[in-house]
Amino acid sequence: MTRPVLTIENLSVDYLVDPPVHAVKDVSLTLRRGEVLGLAGESGCGKSTLAYGIVRLLKPPAMITSGRAVFHSPEGHDIDWGDLGPEDLRAARWDKISMVFQGAMNSLNPVISIRDQFEDIFRTHRPALRRRERRDRCGDLLERVGVDRARLNSYPHELSGGMRQRVMIAMAMALEPQIMIMDEPTTALDVVVQREILREISRLRGELGFAVVFITHDLPLLLEISDRIAVMRQGEIVELGDALDLYTDPRHDYTRQLLASFPSLTGERGSFVRGALDDRLLALDAIDAGAAKETS
Amino acid sequence: MRYLIRKFGFYLVALWAALTVNFCIPRLMPGDPVEIMMSKLGQKGPVTPETRQSIEALLGADSSRPLPRQYGDYLAGLATGDLGVSVTFFPASVIDIIGRTLPWTIGLIGLATVISFLAGVGLGTLAGWRRGSWLDNLIPVTTMFQSVPYFWLALILLFLLGSVWPLFPLNGGYDVYTVTPGWNGEFLGSVLYYGALPALTIIVSSAGGWMLGMRNMMVSTLSEDYMLTAEAKGLRPGRIMRRYAARNAVLPSISGFAISLGFVVAGSIVTEAVFSYPGIGSALLQAVGGNDYALMQGIFLIITLAVLGANLLVDLLYSVIDPRIRARS
Amino acid sequence: MTADTVALTAPVTRRRPTWPPLTAKLAAGLILGGAVVLFGLLGPLLVQDPSRVGDIGLAGPSGDHLLGTTQTGQDVLAQLAYATRGSLIVGAIVGVLTLLLSAFFGIVGAYAGGWLDELFSLFTNIVLVIPGLPVVIVISAYVPDKSLLLVSLVLAITGWAGSARVLRGSTLSLRGRDYVLACRVAGEKRWRILAVEILPNLIPLLASQVVFAVIFAILGEAGLSYLGLGASGSFTWGTMLYYAQNGLALRLGAWWWFVPPGLLLALFGAALSLINFSIDEIINPKLRSQTRASRRGWRMSSEQLRKAKESTL
């Protein structure tokens, strides 16, 4: 087995209010280079808190109380995320691990143009880059996610929800990070757009080889795109395994419940999750194909 | 584009409303302003029929002309820039008086207000950015200055810095004995020296309000999703504060600036009175004191127009810095 | 911050007014404001006639006259008591009138919608951009003998528009909330939805607008009286300052004459501002986040806080 890209050891996050709330309890994980790790669980189970804890974006009173997250660079250095000083931490963010948030509606700054929001990244992390190169790269990134480069001059409110999320993904790729954390990136989108975005993510991952931590409550969706899946409940990882194993042979009761809670299109509750999902996706693919034929 | 048309439309309606208020007040109020003015003017010198006519058009004649006709005469008079003759400053016309006093007011009130706005917004940005810091905890104290009446603060400052420690002159706009008005360094220096205390009064009593408003908007903005994005991007804190937090938080402050201009003008009229500043506020009070109704109405009109104009300017500025407004068409 | 915590802190759809927690700010505001109101209510009963002329003019504070005397030997403390009462009356009248006017033009218009809303909103905005005090000054100039009531009326008429605009904004947003729409679908009567579902949620906002109106009214009246345009024969903080100014109190160094009325005004204004801070924090709970008061509720050591500050904003 190759060297992992991220190791989380016994990470705990508490909300230090009275009484303290243990949001993440003693979580250990390894993220392999280039894999898609799904993180599933109901709302409030701590999956987002875990993700924010990895990059230390937690706001007080939330606090990492024990454990650590270590990033392994391809050159063989280990970076303990918790040991970084403020300046190093800032420099490491987005460069090593970037993020795509839920609700693309609000994760872009409404009053400055898409171009400026792209260029902010390069100006901060790649100050040596010339203006010309910077511009070109921003355009290339947008085209990479299937958005016209003329859109650089747009403001967020001029873009559709799906387009904003594509822009967000393009930004996340800007510095070619090893890891991308995606927190419910498709939840606010309708099913067709959701499908397109997922396909885009899979394609880009294939081309660029970054690892993805994909957080969602939609287990069937994870089964479709993930290599491995971790199921979280009340701050703990109750089951972690290959996507296929988890589906065919769930060990933990809670995983079984989760799987059963998604109704299949064919009627029987939970019995044909995979099949039903495939039907849904096939139907969508058919629509896409039809649309492509019409435009050509 | 539609935004601009809507705005211009609104200000036209507001302008019309202001002119109409100006037309109605002298006619609705008890007493006969025209006669009072005529008798006062008569004491100062001969009154020509033209003067009488223009005053009647402004203030309402009791010769039984129907109101719509009077309204037409009034608007026609305004269109030619005829605001009548002043009693207090006879034989100067109202327009002359306004032309003489307005630059002083715009220089003092305008500059002081802009400085106070910028200082307040700047400090508010910092206070909101570092919540719970000493600056943030200072805010209740600064807003206390807001509830101190302008003129009382002015009195106290005058008492302390004018009488007890005579650092600043007690009143006036410049040193009338040694300096000749004009574009020379001496005069400008004198103007700055005389204007310092009134300006300080305005800044101290109004900056706190801007600061509180900006602080509260900063705090609200900090919990927006795009702030988290900016942080995750690893941008430098200064850049996040300016381009992400303050850039969004300042928008309501700017529209608030427009709304409160009226209050600022009101406060400064009184401030001018305390310092006997040769601006339009002092002229208004002299007019009121001397039953100089034509001058009074003229100054009221000009103040209203200035506030309307400033509001329009702020609205235009707003449309430049908030792209969403431009697109809402 | 995270999707999970947003759900916890976001305002719930059906917000009921709650009493503000008794913070230090609120307590200070209530005590200060209460003291000034008590002084205005009871003071006039305990002091001598404020207009009675004495033979010791411009005497400093002493046993006989706690706050000294004016130029004509009137007792400053007695004047202050009556002036407090006068200014509070103006504040109260304008507060009530502003509440009525702004609620009518702000809430009713926004709730009714359509052309009525357009009309009310246009009217509100016009009143808002026409500067109030110049209008009051001009009107005062025409009416030589004014009662305190008339002055209050004019102040209220020129000052309600700001509140109406704020209320309109909130009503529009409440009107579109899911639970209000649900009531409509359920066939509840329109006035009942307004009274039962919308108004209770506007109470904190109304309260803060009234507090603002009271501050502005008292300040406005003081300015007007200071210029000699106030109600005739009345005692307010502004008229005291007017007489102090005319009696050359400033030149003669009679601080006991011109400092107390302004100070009392400032204290009362500050008390109301402090109360408003607490109301603001109810309307917008975000304002409380990360302040010292909220940090005290956490079980974090200063070391932990420092570490947290290093990593996030």
mmCIF file of N, CA, C and O in Angstrom, chain A residues 52 57 59 90 93-94 101 106-112 116-117 120-121 123-125 155 157 168 171, chain B residues 222 224-226 228-229 231-237 239 243-244 247-248 251 321-324 326-327:
data_model
loop_
_atom_site.group_PDB
_atom_site.id
_atom_site.type_symbol
_atom_site.label_atom_id
_atom_site.label_comp_id
_atom_site.label_asym_id
_atom_site.label_seq_id
_atom_site.Cartn_x
_atom_site.Cartn_y
_atom_site.Cartn_z
ATOM 1 N N TYR A 52 -13.890 20.571 9.443
ATOM 2 C CA TYR A 52 -13.331 21.874 9.790
ATOM 3 C C TYR A 52 -12.195 21.736 10.790
ATOM 4 O O TYR A 52 -11.261 22.534 10.800
ATOM 5 N N LEU A 57 -10.342 25.185 11.169
ATOM 6 C CA LEU A 57 -11.207 26.329 10.897
ATOM 7 C C LEU A 57 -12.311 26.454 11.947
ATOM 8 O O LEU A 57 -13.279 27.161 11.748
ATOM 9 N N LYS A 59 -14.332 27.638 15.109
ATOM 10 C CA LYS A 59 -14.395 28.893 15.859
ATOM 11 C C LYS A 59 -14.710 28.583 17.316
ATOM 12 O O LYS A 59 -15.487 27.685 17.594
ATOM 13 N N ARG A 90 -1.763 29.523 7.556
ATOM 14 C CA ARG A 90 -2.419 30.275 6.496
ATOM 15 C C ARG A 90 -1.870 29.874 5.128
ATOM 16 O O ARG A 90 -2.622 29.656 4.178
ATOM 17 N N ARG A 93 -3.106 26.351 4.042
ATOM 18 C CA ARG A 93 -4.499 26.228 3.628
ATOM 19 C C ARG A 93 -4.614 26.496 2.131
ATOM 20 O O ARG A 93 -3.961 27.384 1.606
ATOM 21 N N TRP A 94 -5.496 25.738 1.494
ATOM 22 C CA TRP A 94 -5.786 25.855 0.065
ATOM 23 C C TRP A 94 -4.635 25.296 -0.767
ATOM 24 O O TRP A 94 -4.853 24.717 -1.805
ATOM 25 N N PHE A 101 -17.644 24.259 -0.231
ATOM 26 C CA PHE A 101 -18.681 24.281 0.799
ATOM 27 C C PHE A 101 -20.062 24.063 0.226
ATOM 28 O O PHE A 101 -20.306 24.241 -0.958
ATOM 29 N N ASN A 106 -23.859 31.245 -1.095
ATOM 30 C CA ASN A 106 -23.297 32.216 -0.172
ATOM 31 C C ASN A 106 -21.801 32.075 0.029
ATOM 32 O O ASN A 106 -21.217 32.821 0.790
ATOM 33 N N SER A 107 -21.184 31.098 -0.631
ATOM 34 C CA SER A 107 -19.770 30.939 -0.333
ATOM 35 C C SER A 107 -18.882 31.784 -1.238
ATOM 36 O O SER A 107 -17.678 31.770 -1.107
ATOM 37 N N LEU A 108 -19.500 32.506 -2.171
ATOM 38 C CA LEU A 108 -18.719 33.471 -2.954
ATOM 39 C C LEU A 108 -19.054 34.874 -2.473
ATOM 40 O O LEU A 108 -20.208 35.176 -2.153
ATOM 41 N N ASN A 109 -18.044 35.729 -2.428
ATOM 42 C CA ASN A 109 -18.233 37.116 -2.004
ATOM 43 C C ASN A 109 -19.104 37.854 -3.025
ATOM 44 O O ASN A 109 -18.734 37.948 -4.194
ATOM 45 N N PRO A 110 -20.268 38.358 -2.609
ATOM 46 C CA PRO A 110 -21.206 38.918 -3.586
ATOM 47 C C PRO A 110 -20.758 40.221 -4.243
ATOM 48 O O PRO A 110 -21.272 40.570 -5.301
ATOM 49 N N VAL A 111 -19.828 40.944 -3.653
ATOM 50 C CA VAL A 111 -19.540 42.274 -4.193
ATOM 51 C C VAL A 111 -18.248 42.373 -4.990
ATOM 52 O O VAL A 111 -17.925 43.444 -5.490
ATOM 53 N N ILE A 112 -17.477 41.305 -5.109
ATOM 54 C CA ILE A 112 -16.328 41.399 -6.007
ATOM 55 C C ILE A 112 -16.426 40.319 -7.085
ATOM 56 O O ILE A 112 -17.085 39.303 -6.913
ATOM 57 N N ASP A 116 -11.584 38.555 -9.442
ATOM 58 C CA ASP A 116 -10.878 39.030 -8.249
ATOM 59 C C ASP A 116 -10.784 37.943 -7.188
ATOM 60 O O ASP A 116 -9.796 37.838 -6.471
ATOM 61 N N GLN A 117 -11.826 37.122 -7.098
ATOM 62 C CA GLN A 117 -11.797 36.080 -6.076
ATOM 63 C C GLN A 117 -10.800 34.987 -6.446
ATOM 64 O O GLN A 117 -10.191 34.372 -5.570
ATOM 65 N N ASP A 120 -7.222 36.611 -5.909
ATOM 66 C CA ASP A 120 -6.846 36.667 -4.500
ATOM 67 C C ASP A 120 -6.000 35.459 -4.117
ATOM 68 O O ASP A 120 -5.019 35.564 -3.387
ATOM 69 N N ILE A 121 -6.414 34.295 -4.620
ATOM 70 C CA ILE A 121 -5.695 33.062 -4.273
ATOM 71 C C ILE A 121 -4.269 33.120 -4.794
ATOM 72 O O ILE A 121 -3.307 32.876 -4.064
ATOM 73 N N ARG A 123 -2.521 35.731 -5.818
ATOM 74 C CA ARG A 123 -1.719 36.820 -5.273
ATOM 75 C C ARG A 123 -1.181 36.472 -3.900
ATOM 76 O O ARG A 123 -0.083 36.869 -3.536
ATOM 77 N N THR A 124 -1.982 35.754 -3.127
ATOM 78 C CA THR A 124 -1.541 35.416 -1.776
ATOM 79 C C THR A 124 -0.556 34.258 -1.783
ATOM 80 O O THR A 124 0.484 34.313 -1.130
ATOM 81 N N HIS A 125 -0.870 33.212 -2.541
ATOM 82 C CA HIS A 125 -0.053 32.004 -2.451
ATOM 83 C C HIS A 125 1.042 31.928 -3.509
ATOM 84 O O HIS A 125 2.012 31.218 -3.338
ATOM 85 N N TYR A 155 -20.281 38.659 -11.666
ATOM 86 C CA TYR A 155 -20.404 38.651 -10.211
ATOM 87 C C TYR A 155 -21.239 37.434 -9.822
ATOM 88 O O TYR A 155 -22.028 36.944 -10.633
ATOM 89 N N HIS A 157 -23.912 36.823 -8.260
ATOM 90 C CA HIS A 157 -25.365 36.803 -8.422
ATOM 91 C C HIS A 157 -25.789 36.644 -9.864
ATOM 92 O O HIS A 157 -26.960 36.410 -10.151
ATOM 93 N N MET A 168 -16.637 27.378 -7.689
ATOM 94 C CA MET A 168 -16.052 27.031 -6.391
ATOM 95 C C MET A 168 -15.063 25.877 -6.549
ATOM 96 O O MET A 168 -13.969 25.886 -5.981
ATOM 97 N N MET A 171 -11.953 27.025 -8.180
ATOM 98 C CA MET A 171 -11.099 27.728 -7.230
ATOM 99 C C MET A 171 -10.364 26.737 -6.341
ATOM 100 O O MET A 171 -9.189 26.920 -6.017
ATOM 101 N N LEU B 222 -19.253 38.735 9.485
ATOM 102 C CA LEU B 222 -18.238 37.723 9.805
ATOM 103 C C LEU B 222 -18.817 36.314 9.835
ATOM 104 O O LEU B 222 -18.100 35.346 9.635
ATOM 105 N N GLU B 224 -20.969 35.175 7.715
ATOM 106 C CA GLU B 224 -21.404 34.758 6.383
ATOM 107 C C GLU B 224 -20.517 33.633 5.858
ATOM 108 O O GLU B 224 -19.349 33.514 6.238
ATOM 109 N N ASP B 225 -21.095 32.836 4.952
ATOM 110 C CA ASP B 225 -20.335 31.699 4.409
ATOM 111 C C ASP B 225 -19.076 32.138 3.665
ATOM 112 O O ASP B 225 -18.051 31.477 3.720
ATOM 113 N N TYR B 226 -19.167 33.259 2.944
ATOM 114 C CA TYR B 226 -18.002 33.638 2.139
ATOM 115 C C TYR B 226 -16.816 34.033 2.995
ATOM 116 O O TYR B 226 -15.677 34.038 2.533
ATOM 117 N N LEU B 228 -15.919 32.287 5.634
ATOM 118 C CA LEU B 228 -15.273 30.998 5.881
ATOM 119 C C LEU B 228 -14.474 30.584 4.645
ATOM 120 O O LEU B 228 -13.351 30.092 4.748
ATOM 121 N N THR B 229 -15.053 30.813 3.467
ATOM 122 C CA THR B 229 -14.340 30.503 2.237
ATOM 123 C C THR B 229 -13.022 31.269 2.184
ATOM 124 O O THR B 229 -11.971 30.698 1.884
ATOM 125 N N GLU B 231 -11.305 32.452 4.545
ATOM 126 C CA GLU B 231 -10.364 31.939 5.537
ATOM 127 C C GLU B 231 -9.749 30.626 5.071
ATOM 128 O O GLU B 231 -8.542 30.422 5.183
ATOM 129 N N ALA B 232 -10.602 29.750 4.531
ATOM 130 C CA ALA B 232 -10.107 28.463 4.060
ATOM 131 C C ALA B 232 -9.134 28.650 2.909
ATOM 132 O O ALA B 232 -8.222 27.859 2.719
ATOM 133 N N LYS B 233 -9.310 29.719 2.145
ATOM 134 C CA LYS B 233 -8.411 30.007 1.030
ATOM 135 C C LYS B 233 -7.027 30.387 1.521
ATOM 136 O O LYS B 233 -6.109 30.509 0.719
ATOM 137 N N GLY B 234 -6.898 30.654 2.805
ATOM 138 C CA GLY B 234 -5.584 31.023 3.347
ATOM 139 C C GLY B 234 -5.178 32.439 3.000
ATOM 140 O O GLY B 234 -3.995 32.737 2.902
ATOM 141 N N LEU B 235 -6.169 33.316 2.800
ATOM 142 C CA LEU B 235 -5.822 34.698 2.511
ATOM 143 C C LEU B 235 -5.295 35.370 3.773
ATOM 144 O O LEU B 235 -5.583 34.938 4.886
ATOM 145 N N ARG B 236 -4.535 36.449 3.583
ATOM 146 C CA ARG B 236 -4.016 37.160 4.756
ATOM 147 C C ARG B 236 -5.158 37.901 5.456
ATOM 148 O O ARG B 236 -6.053 38.426 4.787
ATOM 149 N N PRO B 237 -5.096 37.943 6.809
ATOM 150 C CA PRO B 237 -6.210 38.540 7.557
ATOM 151 C C PRO B 237 -6.556 39.955 7.105
ATOM 152 O O PRO B 237 -7.733 40.301 6.986
ATOM 153 N N ARG B 239 -6.333 41.267 4.213
ATOM 154 C CA ARG B 239 -7.064 41.225 2.953
ATOM 155 C C ARG B 239 -8.499 40.754 3.189
ATOM 156 O O ARG B 239 -9.437 41.296 2.601
ATOM 157 N N ARG B 243 -11.327 43.252 1.895
ATOM 158 C CA ARG B 243 -12.046 42.921 0.665
ATOM 159 C C ARG B 243 -13.273 42.056 0.884
ATOM 160 O O ARG B 243 -14.170 42.037 0.052
ATOM 161 N N TYR B 244 -13.284 41.305 1.971
ATOM 162 C CA TYR B 244 -14.413 40.405 2.173
ATOM 163 C C TYR B 244 -15.369 40.940 3.235
ATOM 164 O O TYR B 244 -16.560 41.076 2.982
ATOM 165 N N ARG B 247 -15.845 45.323 2.918
ATOM 166 C CA ARG B 247 -16.437 45.671 1.624
ATOM 167 C C ARG B 247 -17.934 45.368 1.620
ATOM 168 O O ARG B 247 -18.724 46.091 1.020
ATOM 169 N N ASN B 248 -18.334 44.280 2.294
ATOM 170 C CA ASN B 248 -19.751 43.963 2.367
ATOM 171 C C ASN B 248 -20.451 44.732 3.480
ATOM 172 O O ASN B 248 -21.586 45.149 3.328
ATOM 173 N N LEU B 251 -21.798 48.551 3.085
ATOM 174 C CA LEU B 251 -22.940 48.936 2.241
ATOM 175 C C LEU B 251 -24.086 49.565 3.040
ATOM 176 O O LEU B 251 -24.546 50.648 2.691
ATOM 177 N N ILE B 321 -20.615 50.572 -5.986
ATOM 178 C CA ILE B 321 -19.899 49.586 -5.184
ATOM 179 C C ILE B 321 -20.714 48.335 -4.882
ATOM 180 O O ILE B 321 -20.169 47.370 -4.390
ATOM 181 N N ASP B 322 -22.008 48.336 -5.168
ATOM 182 C CA ASP B 322 -22.762 47.091 -5.003
ATOM 183 C C ASP B 322 -23.243 46.594 -6.358
ATOM 184 O O ASP B 322 -24.212 47.106 -6.905
ATOM 185 N N PRO B 323 -22.558 45.601 -6.918
ATOM 186 C CA PRO B 323 -22.907 45.137 -8.257
ATOM 187 C C PRO B 323 -24.329 44.591 -8.342
ATOM 188 O O PRO B 323 -24.923 44.592 -9.406
ATOM 189 N N ARG B 324 -24.877 44.152 -7.204
ATOM 190 C CA ARG B 324 -26.218 43.555 -7.262
ATOM 191 C C ARG B 324 -27.269 44.596 -7.613
ATOM 192 O O ARG B 324 -28.244 44.309 -8.281
ATOM 193 N N ARG B 326 -26.825 47.239 -9.520
ATOM 194 C CA ARG B 326 -26.736 47.549 -10.948
ATOM 195 C C ARG B 326 -27.503 46.526 -11.775
ATOM 196 O O ARG B 326 -28.128 46.853 -12.763
ATOM 197 N N ALA B 327 -27.418 45.273 -11.326
ATOM 198 C CA ALA B 327 -27.989 44.213 -12.154
ATOM 199 C C ALA B 327 -29.486 44.071 -11.967
ATOM 200 O O ALA B 327 -30.164 43.461 -12.777
#
